[in-house]
PDB file of C-alpha atoms in Angstrom:
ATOM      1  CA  UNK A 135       0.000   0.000   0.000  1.00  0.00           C
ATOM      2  CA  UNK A 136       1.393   3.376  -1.106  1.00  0.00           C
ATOM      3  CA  UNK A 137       1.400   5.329   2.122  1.00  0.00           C
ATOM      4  CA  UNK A 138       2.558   9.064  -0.010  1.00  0.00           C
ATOM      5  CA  UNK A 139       0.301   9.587  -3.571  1.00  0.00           C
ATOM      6  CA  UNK A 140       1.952  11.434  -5.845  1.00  0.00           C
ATOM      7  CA  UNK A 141       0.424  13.177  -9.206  1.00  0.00           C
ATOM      8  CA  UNK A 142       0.393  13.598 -12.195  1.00  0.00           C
ATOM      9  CA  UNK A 143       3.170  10.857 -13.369  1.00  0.00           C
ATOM     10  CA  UNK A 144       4.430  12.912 -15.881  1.00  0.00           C
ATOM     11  CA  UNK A 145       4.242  16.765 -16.648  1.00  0.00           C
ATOM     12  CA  UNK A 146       5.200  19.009 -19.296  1.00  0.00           C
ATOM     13  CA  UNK A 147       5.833  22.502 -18.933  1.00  0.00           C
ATOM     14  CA  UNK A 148       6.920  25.620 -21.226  1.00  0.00           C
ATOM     15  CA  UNK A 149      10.009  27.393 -20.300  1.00  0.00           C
ATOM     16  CA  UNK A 150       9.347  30.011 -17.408  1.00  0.00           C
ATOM     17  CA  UNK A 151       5.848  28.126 -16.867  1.00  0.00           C
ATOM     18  CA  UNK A 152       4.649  26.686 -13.376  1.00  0.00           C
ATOM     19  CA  UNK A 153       5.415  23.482 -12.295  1.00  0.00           C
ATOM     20  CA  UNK A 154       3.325  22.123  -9.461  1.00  0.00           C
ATOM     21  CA  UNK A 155       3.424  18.379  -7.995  1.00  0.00           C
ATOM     22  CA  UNK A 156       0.839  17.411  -5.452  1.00  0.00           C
ATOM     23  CA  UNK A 157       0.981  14.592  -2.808  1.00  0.00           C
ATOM     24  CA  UNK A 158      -0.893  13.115  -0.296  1.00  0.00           C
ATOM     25  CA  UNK A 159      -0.824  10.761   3.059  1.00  0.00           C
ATOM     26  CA  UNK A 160      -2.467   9.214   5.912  1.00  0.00           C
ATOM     27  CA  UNK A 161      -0.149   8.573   8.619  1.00  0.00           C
ATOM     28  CA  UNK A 162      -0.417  11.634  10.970  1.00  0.00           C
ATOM     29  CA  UNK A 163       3.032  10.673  12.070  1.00  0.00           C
ATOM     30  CA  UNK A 164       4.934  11.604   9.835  1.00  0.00           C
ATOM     31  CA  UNK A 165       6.603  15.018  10.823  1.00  0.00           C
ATOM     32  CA  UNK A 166       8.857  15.414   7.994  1.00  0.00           C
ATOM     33  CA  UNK A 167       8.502  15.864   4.094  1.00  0.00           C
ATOM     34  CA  UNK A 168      10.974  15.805   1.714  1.00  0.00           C
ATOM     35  CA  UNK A 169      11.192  16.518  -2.236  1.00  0.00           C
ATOM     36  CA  UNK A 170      14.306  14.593  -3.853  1.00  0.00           C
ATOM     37  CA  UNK A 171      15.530  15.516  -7.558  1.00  0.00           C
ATOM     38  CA  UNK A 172      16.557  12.889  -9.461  1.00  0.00           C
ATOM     39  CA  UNK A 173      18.399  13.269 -12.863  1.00  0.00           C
ATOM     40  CA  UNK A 174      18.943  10.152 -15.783  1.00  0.00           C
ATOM     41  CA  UNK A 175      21.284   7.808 -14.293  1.00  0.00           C
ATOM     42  CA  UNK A 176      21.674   9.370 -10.868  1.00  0.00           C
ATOM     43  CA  UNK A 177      20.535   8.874  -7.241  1.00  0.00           C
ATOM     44  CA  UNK A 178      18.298  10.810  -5.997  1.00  0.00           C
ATOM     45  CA  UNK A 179      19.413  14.232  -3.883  1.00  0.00           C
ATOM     46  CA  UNK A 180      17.288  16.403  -1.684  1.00  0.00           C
ATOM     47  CA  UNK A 181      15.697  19.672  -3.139  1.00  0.00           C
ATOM     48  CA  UNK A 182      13.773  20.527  -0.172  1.00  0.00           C
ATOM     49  CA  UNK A 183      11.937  19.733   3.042  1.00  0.00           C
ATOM     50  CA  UNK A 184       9.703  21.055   5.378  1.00  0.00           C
ATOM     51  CA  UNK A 185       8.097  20.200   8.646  1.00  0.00           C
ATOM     52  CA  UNK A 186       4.211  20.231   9.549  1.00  0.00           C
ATOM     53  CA  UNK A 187       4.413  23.550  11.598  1.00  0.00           C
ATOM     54  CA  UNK A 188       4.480  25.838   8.763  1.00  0.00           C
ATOM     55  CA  UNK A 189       2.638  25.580   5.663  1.00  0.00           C
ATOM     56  CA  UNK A 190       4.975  26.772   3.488  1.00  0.00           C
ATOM     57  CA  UNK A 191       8.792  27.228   3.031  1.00  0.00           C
ATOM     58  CA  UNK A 192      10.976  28.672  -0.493  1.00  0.00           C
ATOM     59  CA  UNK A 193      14.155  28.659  -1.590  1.00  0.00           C
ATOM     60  CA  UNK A 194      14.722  30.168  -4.463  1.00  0.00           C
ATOM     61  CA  UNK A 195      12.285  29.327  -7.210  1.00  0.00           C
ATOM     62  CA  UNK A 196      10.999  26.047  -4.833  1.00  0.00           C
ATOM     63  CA  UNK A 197       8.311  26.302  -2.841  1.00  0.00           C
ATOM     64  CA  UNK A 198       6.336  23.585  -0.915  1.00  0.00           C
ATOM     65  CA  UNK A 199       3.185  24.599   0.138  1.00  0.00           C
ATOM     66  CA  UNK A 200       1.692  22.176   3.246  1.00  0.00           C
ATOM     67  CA  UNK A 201      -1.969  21.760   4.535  1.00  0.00           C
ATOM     68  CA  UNK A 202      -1.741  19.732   7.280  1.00  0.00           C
ATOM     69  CA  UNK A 203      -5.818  19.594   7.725  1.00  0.00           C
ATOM     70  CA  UNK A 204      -5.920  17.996   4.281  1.00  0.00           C
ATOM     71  CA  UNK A 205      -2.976  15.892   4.552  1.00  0.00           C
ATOM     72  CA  UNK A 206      -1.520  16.999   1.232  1.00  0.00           C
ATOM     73  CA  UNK A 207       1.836  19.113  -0.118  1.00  0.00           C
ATOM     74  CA  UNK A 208       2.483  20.058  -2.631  1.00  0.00           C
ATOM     75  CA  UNK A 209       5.987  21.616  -5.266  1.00  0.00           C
ATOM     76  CA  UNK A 210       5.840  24.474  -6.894  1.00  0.00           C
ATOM     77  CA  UNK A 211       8.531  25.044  -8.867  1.00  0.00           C
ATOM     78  CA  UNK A 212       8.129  28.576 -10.451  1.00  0.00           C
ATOM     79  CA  UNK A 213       9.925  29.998 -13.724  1.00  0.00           C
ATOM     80  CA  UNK A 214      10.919  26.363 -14.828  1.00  0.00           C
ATOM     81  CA  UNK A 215      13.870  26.160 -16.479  1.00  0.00           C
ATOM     82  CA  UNK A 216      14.840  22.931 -19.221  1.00  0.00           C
ATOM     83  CA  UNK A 217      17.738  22.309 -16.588  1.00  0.00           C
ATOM     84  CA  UNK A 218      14.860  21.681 -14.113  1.00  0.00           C
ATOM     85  CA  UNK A 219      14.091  18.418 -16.571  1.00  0.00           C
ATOM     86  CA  UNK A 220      14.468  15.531 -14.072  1.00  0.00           C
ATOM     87  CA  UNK A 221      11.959  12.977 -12.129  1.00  0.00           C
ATOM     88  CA  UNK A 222      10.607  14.419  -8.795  1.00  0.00           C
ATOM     89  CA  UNK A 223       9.781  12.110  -5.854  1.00  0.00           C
ATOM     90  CA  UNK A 224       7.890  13.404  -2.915  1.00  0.00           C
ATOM     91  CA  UNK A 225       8.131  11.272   0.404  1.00  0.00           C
ATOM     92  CA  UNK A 226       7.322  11.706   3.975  1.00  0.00           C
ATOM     93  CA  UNK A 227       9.396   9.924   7.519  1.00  0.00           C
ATOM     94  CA  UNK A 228       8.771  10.205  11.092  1.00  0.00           C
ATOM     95  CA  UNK A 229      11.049  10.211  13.870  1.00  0.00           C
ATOM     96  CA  UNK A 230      10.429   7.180  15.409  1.00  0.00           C
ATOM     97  CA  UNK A 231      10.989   5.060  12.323  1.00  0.00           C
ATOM     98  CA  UNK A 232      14.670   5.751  11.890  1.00  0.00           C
ATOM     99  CA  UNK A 233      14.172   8.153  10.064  1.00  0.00           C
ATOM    100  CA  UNK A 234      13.259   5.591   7.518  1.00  0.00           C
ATOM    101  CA  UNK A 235      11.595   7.895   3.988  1.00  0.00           C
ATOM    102  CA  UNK A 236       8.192   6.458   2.244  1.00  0.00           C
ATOM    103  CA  UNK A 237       8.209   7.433  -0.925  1.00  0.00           C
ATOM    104  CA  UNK A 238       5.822   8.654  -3.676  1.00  0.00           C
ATOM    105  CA  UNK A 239       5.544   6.795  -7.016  1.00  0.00           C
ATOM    106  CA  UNK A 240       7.335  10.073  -8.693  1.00  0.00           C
ATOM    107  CA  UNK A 241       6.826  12.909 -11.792  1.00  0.00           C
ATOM    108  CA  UNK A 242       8.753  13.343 -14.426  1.00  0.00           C
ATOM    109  CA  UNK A 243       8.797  16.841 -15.445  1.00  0.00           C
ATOM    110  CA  UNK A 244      10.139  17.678 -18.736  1.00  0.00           C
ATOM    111  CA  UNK A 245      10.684  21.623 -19.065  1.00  0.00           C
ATOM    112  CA  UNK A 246      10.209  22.939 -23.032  1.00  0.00           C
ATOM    113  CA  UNK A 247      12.608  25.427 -23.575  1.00  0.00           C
TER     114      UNK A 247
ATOM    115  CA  UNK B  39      35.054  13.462  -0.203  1.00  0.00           C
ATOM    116  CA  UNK B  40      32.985  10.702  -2.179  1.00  0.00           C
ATOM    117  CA  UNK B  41      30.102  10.935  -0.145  1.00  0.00           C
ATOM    118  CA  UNK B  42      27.817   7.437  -0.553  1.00  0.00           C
ATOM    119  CA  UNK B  43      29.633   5.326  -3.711  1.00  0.00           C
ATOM    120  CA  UNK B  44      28.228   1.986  -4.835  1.00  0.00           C
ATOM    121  CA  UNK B  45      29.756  -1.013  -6.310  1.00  0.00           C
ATOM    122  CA  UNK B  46      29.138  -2.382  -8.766  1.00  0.00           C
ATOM    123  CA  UNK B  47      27.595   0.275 -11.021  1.00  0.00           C
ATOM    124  CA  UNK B  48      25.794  -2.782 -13.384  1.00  0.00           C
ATOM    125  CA  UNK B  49      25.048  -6.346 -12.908  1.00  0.00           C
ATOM    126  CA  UNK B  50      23.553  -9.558 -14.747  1.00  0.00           C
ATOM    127  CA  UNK B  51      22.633 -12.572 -12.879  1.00  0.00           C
ATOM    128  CA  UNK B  52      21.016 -15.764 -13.834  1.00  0.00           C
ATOM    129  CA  UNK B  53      18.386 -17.072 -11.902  1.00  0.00           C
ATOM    130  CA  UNK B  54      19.544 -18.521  -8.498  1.00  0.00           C
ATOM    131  CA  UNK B  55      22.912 -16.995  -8.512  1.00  0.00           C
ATOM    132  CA  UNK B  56      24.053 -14.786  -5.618  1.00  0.00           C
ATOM    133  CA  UNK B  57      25.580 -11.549  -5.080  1.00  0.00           C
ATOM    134  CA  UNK B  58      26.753  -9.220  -3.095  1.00  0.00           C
ATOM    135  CA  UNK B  59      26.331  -4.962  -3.454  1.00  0.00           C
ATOM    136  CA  UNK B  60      28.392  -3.206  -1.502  1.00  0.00           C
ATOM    137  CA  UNK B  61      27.652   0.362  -0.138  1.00  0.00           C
ATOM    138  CA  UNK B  62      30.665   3.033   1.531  1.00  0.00           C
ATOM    139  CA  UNK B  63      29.979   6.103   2.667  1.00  0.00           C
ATOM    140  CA  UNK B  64      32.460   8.673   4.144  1.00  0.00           C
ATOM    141  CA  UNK B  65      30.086  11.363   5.848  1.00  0.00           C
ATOM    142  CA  UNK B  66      30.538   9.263   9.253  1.00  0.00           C
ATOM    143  CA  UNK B  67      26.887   8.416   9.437  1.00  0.00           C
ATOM    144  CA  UNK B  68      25.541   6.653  11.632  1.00  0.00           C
ATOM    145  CA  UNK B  69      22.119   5.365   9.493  1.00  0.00           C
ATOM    146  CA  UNK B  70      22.247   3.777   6.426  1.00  0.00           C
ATOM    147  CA  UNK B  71      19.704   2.197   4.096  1.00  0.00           C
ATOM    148  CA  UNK B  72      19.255   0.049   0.795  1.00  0.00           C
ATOM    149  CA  UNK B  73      16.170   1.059  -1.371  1.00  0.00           C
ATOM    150  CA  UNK B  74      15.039  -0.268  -4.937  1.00  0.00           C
ATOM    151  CA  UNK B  75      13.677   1.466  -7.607  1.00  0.00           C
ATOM    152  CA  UNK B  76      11.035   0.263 -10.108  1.00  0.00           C
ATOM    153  CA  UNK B  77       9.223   2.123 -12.915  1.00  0.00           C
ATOM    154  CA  UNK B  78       5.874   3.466 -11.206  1.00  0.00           C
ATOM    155  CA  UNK B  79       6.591   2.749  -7.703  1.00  0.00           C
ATOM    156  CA  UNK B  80       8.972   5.009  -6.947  1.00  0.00           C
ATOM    157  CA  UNK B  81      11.525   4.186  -4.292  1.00  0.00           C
ATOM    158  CA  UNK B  82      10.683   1.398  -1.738  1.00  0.00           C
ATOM    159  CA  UNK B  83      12.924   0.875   1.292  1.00  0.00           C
ATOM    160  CA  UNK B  84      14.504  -3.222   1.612  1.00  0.00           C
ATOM    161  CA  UNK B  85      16.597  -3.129   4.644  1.00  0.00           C
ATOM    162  CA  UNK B  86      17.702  -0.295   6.881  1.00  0.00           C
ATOM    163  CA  UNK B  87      20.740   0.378   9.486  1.00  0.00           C
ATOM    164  CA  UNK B  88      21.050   2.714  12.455  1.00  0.00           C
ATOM    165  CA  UNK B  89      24.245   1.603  13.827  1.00  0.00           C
ATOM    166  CA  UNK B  90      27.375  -0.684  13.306  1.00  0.00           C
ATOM    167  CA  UNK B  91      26.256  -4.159  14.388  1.00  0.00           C
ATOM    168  CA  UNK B  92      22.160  -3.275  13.592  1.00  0.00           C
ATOM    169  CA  UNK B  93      19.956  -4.007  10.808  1.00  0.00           C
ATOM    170  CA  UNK B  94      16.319  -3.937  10.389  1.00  0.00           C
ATOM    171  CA  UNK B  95      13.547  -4.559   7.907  1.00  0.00           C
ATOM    172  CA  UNK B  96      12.203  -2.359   5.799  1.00  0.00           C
ATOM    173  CA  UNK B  97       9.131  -2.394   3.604  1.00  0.00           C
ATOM    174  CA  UNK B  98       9.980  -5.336   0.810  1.00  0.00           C
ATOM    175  CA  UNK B  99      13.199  -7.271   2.781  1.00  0.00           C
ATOM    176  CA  UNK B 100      12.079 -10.485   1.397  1.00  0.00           C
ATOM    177  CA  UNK B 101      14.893 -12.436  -0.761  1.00  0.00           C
ATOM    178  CA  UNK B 102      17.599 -10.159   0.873  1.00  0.00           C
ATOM    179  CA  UNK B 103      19.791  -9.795   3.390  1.00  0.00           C
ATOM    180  CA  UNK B 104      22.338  -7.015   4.831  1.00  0.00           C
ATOM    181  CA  UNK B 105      25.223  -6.986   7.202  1.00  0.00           C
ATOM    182  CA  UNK B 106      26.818  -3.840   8.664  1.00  0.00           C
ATOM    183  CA  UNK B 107      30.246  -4.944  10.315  1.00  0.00           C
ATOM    184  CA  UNK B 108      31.926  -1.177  10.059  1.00  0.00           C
ATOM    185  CA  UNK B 109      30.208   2.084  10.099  1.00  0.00           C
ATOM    186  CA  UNK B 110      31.117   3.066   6.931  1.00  0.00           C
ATOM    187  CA  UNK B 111      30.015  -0.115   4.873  1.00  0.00           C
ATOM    188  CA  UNK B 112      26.555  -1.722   4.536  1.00  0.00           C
ATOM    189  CA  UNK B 113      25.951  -4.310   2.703  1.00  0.00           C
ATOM    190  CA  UNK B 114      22.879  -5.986   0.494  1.00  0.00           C
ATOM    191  CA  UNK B 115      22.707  -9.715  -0.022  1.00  0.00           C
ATOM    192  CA  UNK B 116      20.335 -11.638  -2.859  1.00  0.00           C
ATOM    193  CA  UNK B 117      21.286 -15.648  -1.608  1.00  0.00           C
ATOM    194  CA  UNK B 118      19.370 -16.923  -5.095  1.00  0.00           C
ATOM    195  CA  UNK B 119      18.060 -14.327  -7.355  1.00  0.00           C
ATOM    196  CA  UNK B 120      15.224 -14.075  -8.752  1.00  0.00           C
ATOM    197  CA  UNK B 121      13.835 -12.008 -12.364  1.00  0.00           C
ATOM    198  CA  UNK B 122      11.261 -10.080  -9.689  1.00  0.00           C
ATOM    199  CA  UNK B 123      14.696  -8.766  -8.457  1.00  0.00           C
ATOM    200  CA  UNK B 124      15.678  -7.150 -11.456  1.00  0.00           C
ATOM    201  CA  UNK B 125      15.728  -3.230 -10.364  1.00  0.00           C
ATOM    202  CA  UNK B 126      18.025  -0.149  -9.889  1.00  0.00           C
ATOM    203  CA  UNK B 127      19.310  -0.686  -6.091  1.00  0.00           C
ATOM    204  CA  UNK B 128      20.172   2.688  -4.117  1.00  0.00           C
ATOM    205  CA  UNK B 129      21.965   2.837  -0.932  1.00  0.00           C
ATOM    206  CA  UNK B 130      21.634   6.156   1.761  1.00  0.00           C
ATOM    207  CA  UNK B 131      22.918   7.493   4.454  1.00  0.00           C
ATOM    208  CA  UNK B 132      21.972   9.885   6.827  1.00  0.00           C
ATOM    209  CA  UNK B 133      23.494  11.163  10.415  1.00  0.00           C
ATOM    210  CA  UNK B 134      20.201  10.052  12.360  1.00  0.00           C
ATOM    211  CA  UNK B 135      20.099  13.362  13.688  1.00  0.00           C
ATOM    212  CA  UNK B 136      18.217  16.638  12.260  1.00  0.00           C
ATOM    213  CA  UNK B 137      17.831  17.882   9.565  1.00  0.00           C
ATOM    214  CA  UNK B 138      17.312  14.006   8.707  1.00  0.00           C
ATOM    215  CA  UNK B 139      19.006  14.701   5.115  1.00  0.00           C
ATOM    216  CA  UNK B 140      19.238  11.089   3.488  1.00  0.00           C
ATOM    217  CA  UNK B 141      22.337  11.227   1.013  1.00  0.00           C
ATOM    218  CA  UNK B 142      21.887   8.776  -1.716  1.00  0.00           C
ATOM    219  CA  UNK B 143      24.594   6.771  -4.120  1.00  0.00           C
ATOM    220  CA  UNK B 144      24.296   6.707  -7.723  1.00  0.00           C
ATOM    221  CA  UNK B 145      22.834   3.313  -8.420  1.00  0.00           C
ATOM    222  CA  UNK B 146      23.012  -0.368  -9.029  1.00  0.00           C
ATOM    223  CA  UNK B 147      21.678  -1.398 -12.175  1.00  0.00           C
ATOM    224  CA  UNK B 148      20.607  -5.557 -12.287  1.00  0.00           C
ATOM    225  CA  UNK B 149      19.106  -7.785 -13.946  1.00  0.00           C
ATOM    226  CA  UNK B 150      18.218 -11.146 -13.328  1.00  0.00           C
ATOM    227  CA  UNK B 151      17.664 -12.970 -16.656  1.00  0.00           C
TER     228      UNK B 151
END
């Protein structure tokens, strides 16, 4: 059972368009939500996180917007770029799990220049 | 500083031959974790580590086993492979302590034919 939903699978986008990725959960437990990156041929790395206590956080032109009442976050990634052309994986971990990361089923965003 | 490497890098097995993937990491971490990755389902966690000596199971640990004898090496066992074992294996690392930051490898590619 997929405990993180992730959508759409697959997303294209027109240079300097909006991105946006949306996933969801059950487990009120979790207390920490990370966005990896992951390029052709590559492991995954971290873009950015953010915890339930605020419902949004940016860095640069990523943003994850959080609504803890509705169990769902969401990436926005804003003036996408073709560099920005990878596969996106949302996921969510809890403390008491070692940490341990449940991932979504991923997007693939390809960015039209 | 080579952060999490992987070896090997590709792999073919026939059915019911065994191998052995080895993960290093240099970070000093203290957790460490094997995942696979299969089209549509994202990454899914197989066995997990959160000290020298420890190892736990994670979502799919069936067919698989891991041994962490040093801090810096964790290891991922298939005894008798099977085709449903064909994937793209990642290994992680993380300190166990905030900002929970899992750093991942680049990847073993195998296939069980």
């Amino acid at each position: 059972q997929q405990q993180v939903k992730q959508s759409p699978q697959s997303l294209i986008v027109q240079k300097g368009g909006i991105s946006i990725i949306n996933c969801a959960y059950e487990n009120t437990a979790f207390d920490y939500f990370p966005w990896y990156q992951q390029f052709p041929g590559k492991g995954p790395a971290l873009l950015i996180a953010i915890r339930p206590d605020v419902s949004e956080k940016k860095e640069g032109r990523f943003t994850i917007s959080f609504n803890k009442s509705a169990k769902q976050f969401s990436l926005h990634i804003m003036d996408s770029q073709p560099g920005d052309s990878a596969t996106y994986f949302c996921a969510a971990s809890m403390k008491a799990g070692a940490n341990n990361l449940f991932f979504g089923t991923g997007t693939r965003l390809t960015v039209i220049p | 500083n080579a952060g999490v490497t992987q070896t090997p890098k590709f792999r073919v097995l026939k059915t019911g031959q065994s191998m052995t993937l080895l993960c290093a990491q240099d970070m000093n971490h203290e957790y460490m974790y094997w995942y696979r990755q299969d089209p549509g389902m994202g990454l899914r966690l197989i066995h997990y580590s959160v000290g020298e000596g420890t190892t736990a199971k994670g979502e799919v640990p069936d067919g698989y086993n891991v041994s962490r004898l040093k801090k810096q090496n964790f290891l991922l066992g298939l005894e008798s492979a099977a085709p449903s074992q064909t994937s793209v294996y990642f290994c992680a690392s993380s300190s166990g302590q905030g900002p929970y930051e899992q750093y991942f490898g680049p990847g073993t590619r195998l296939t069980v034919t």
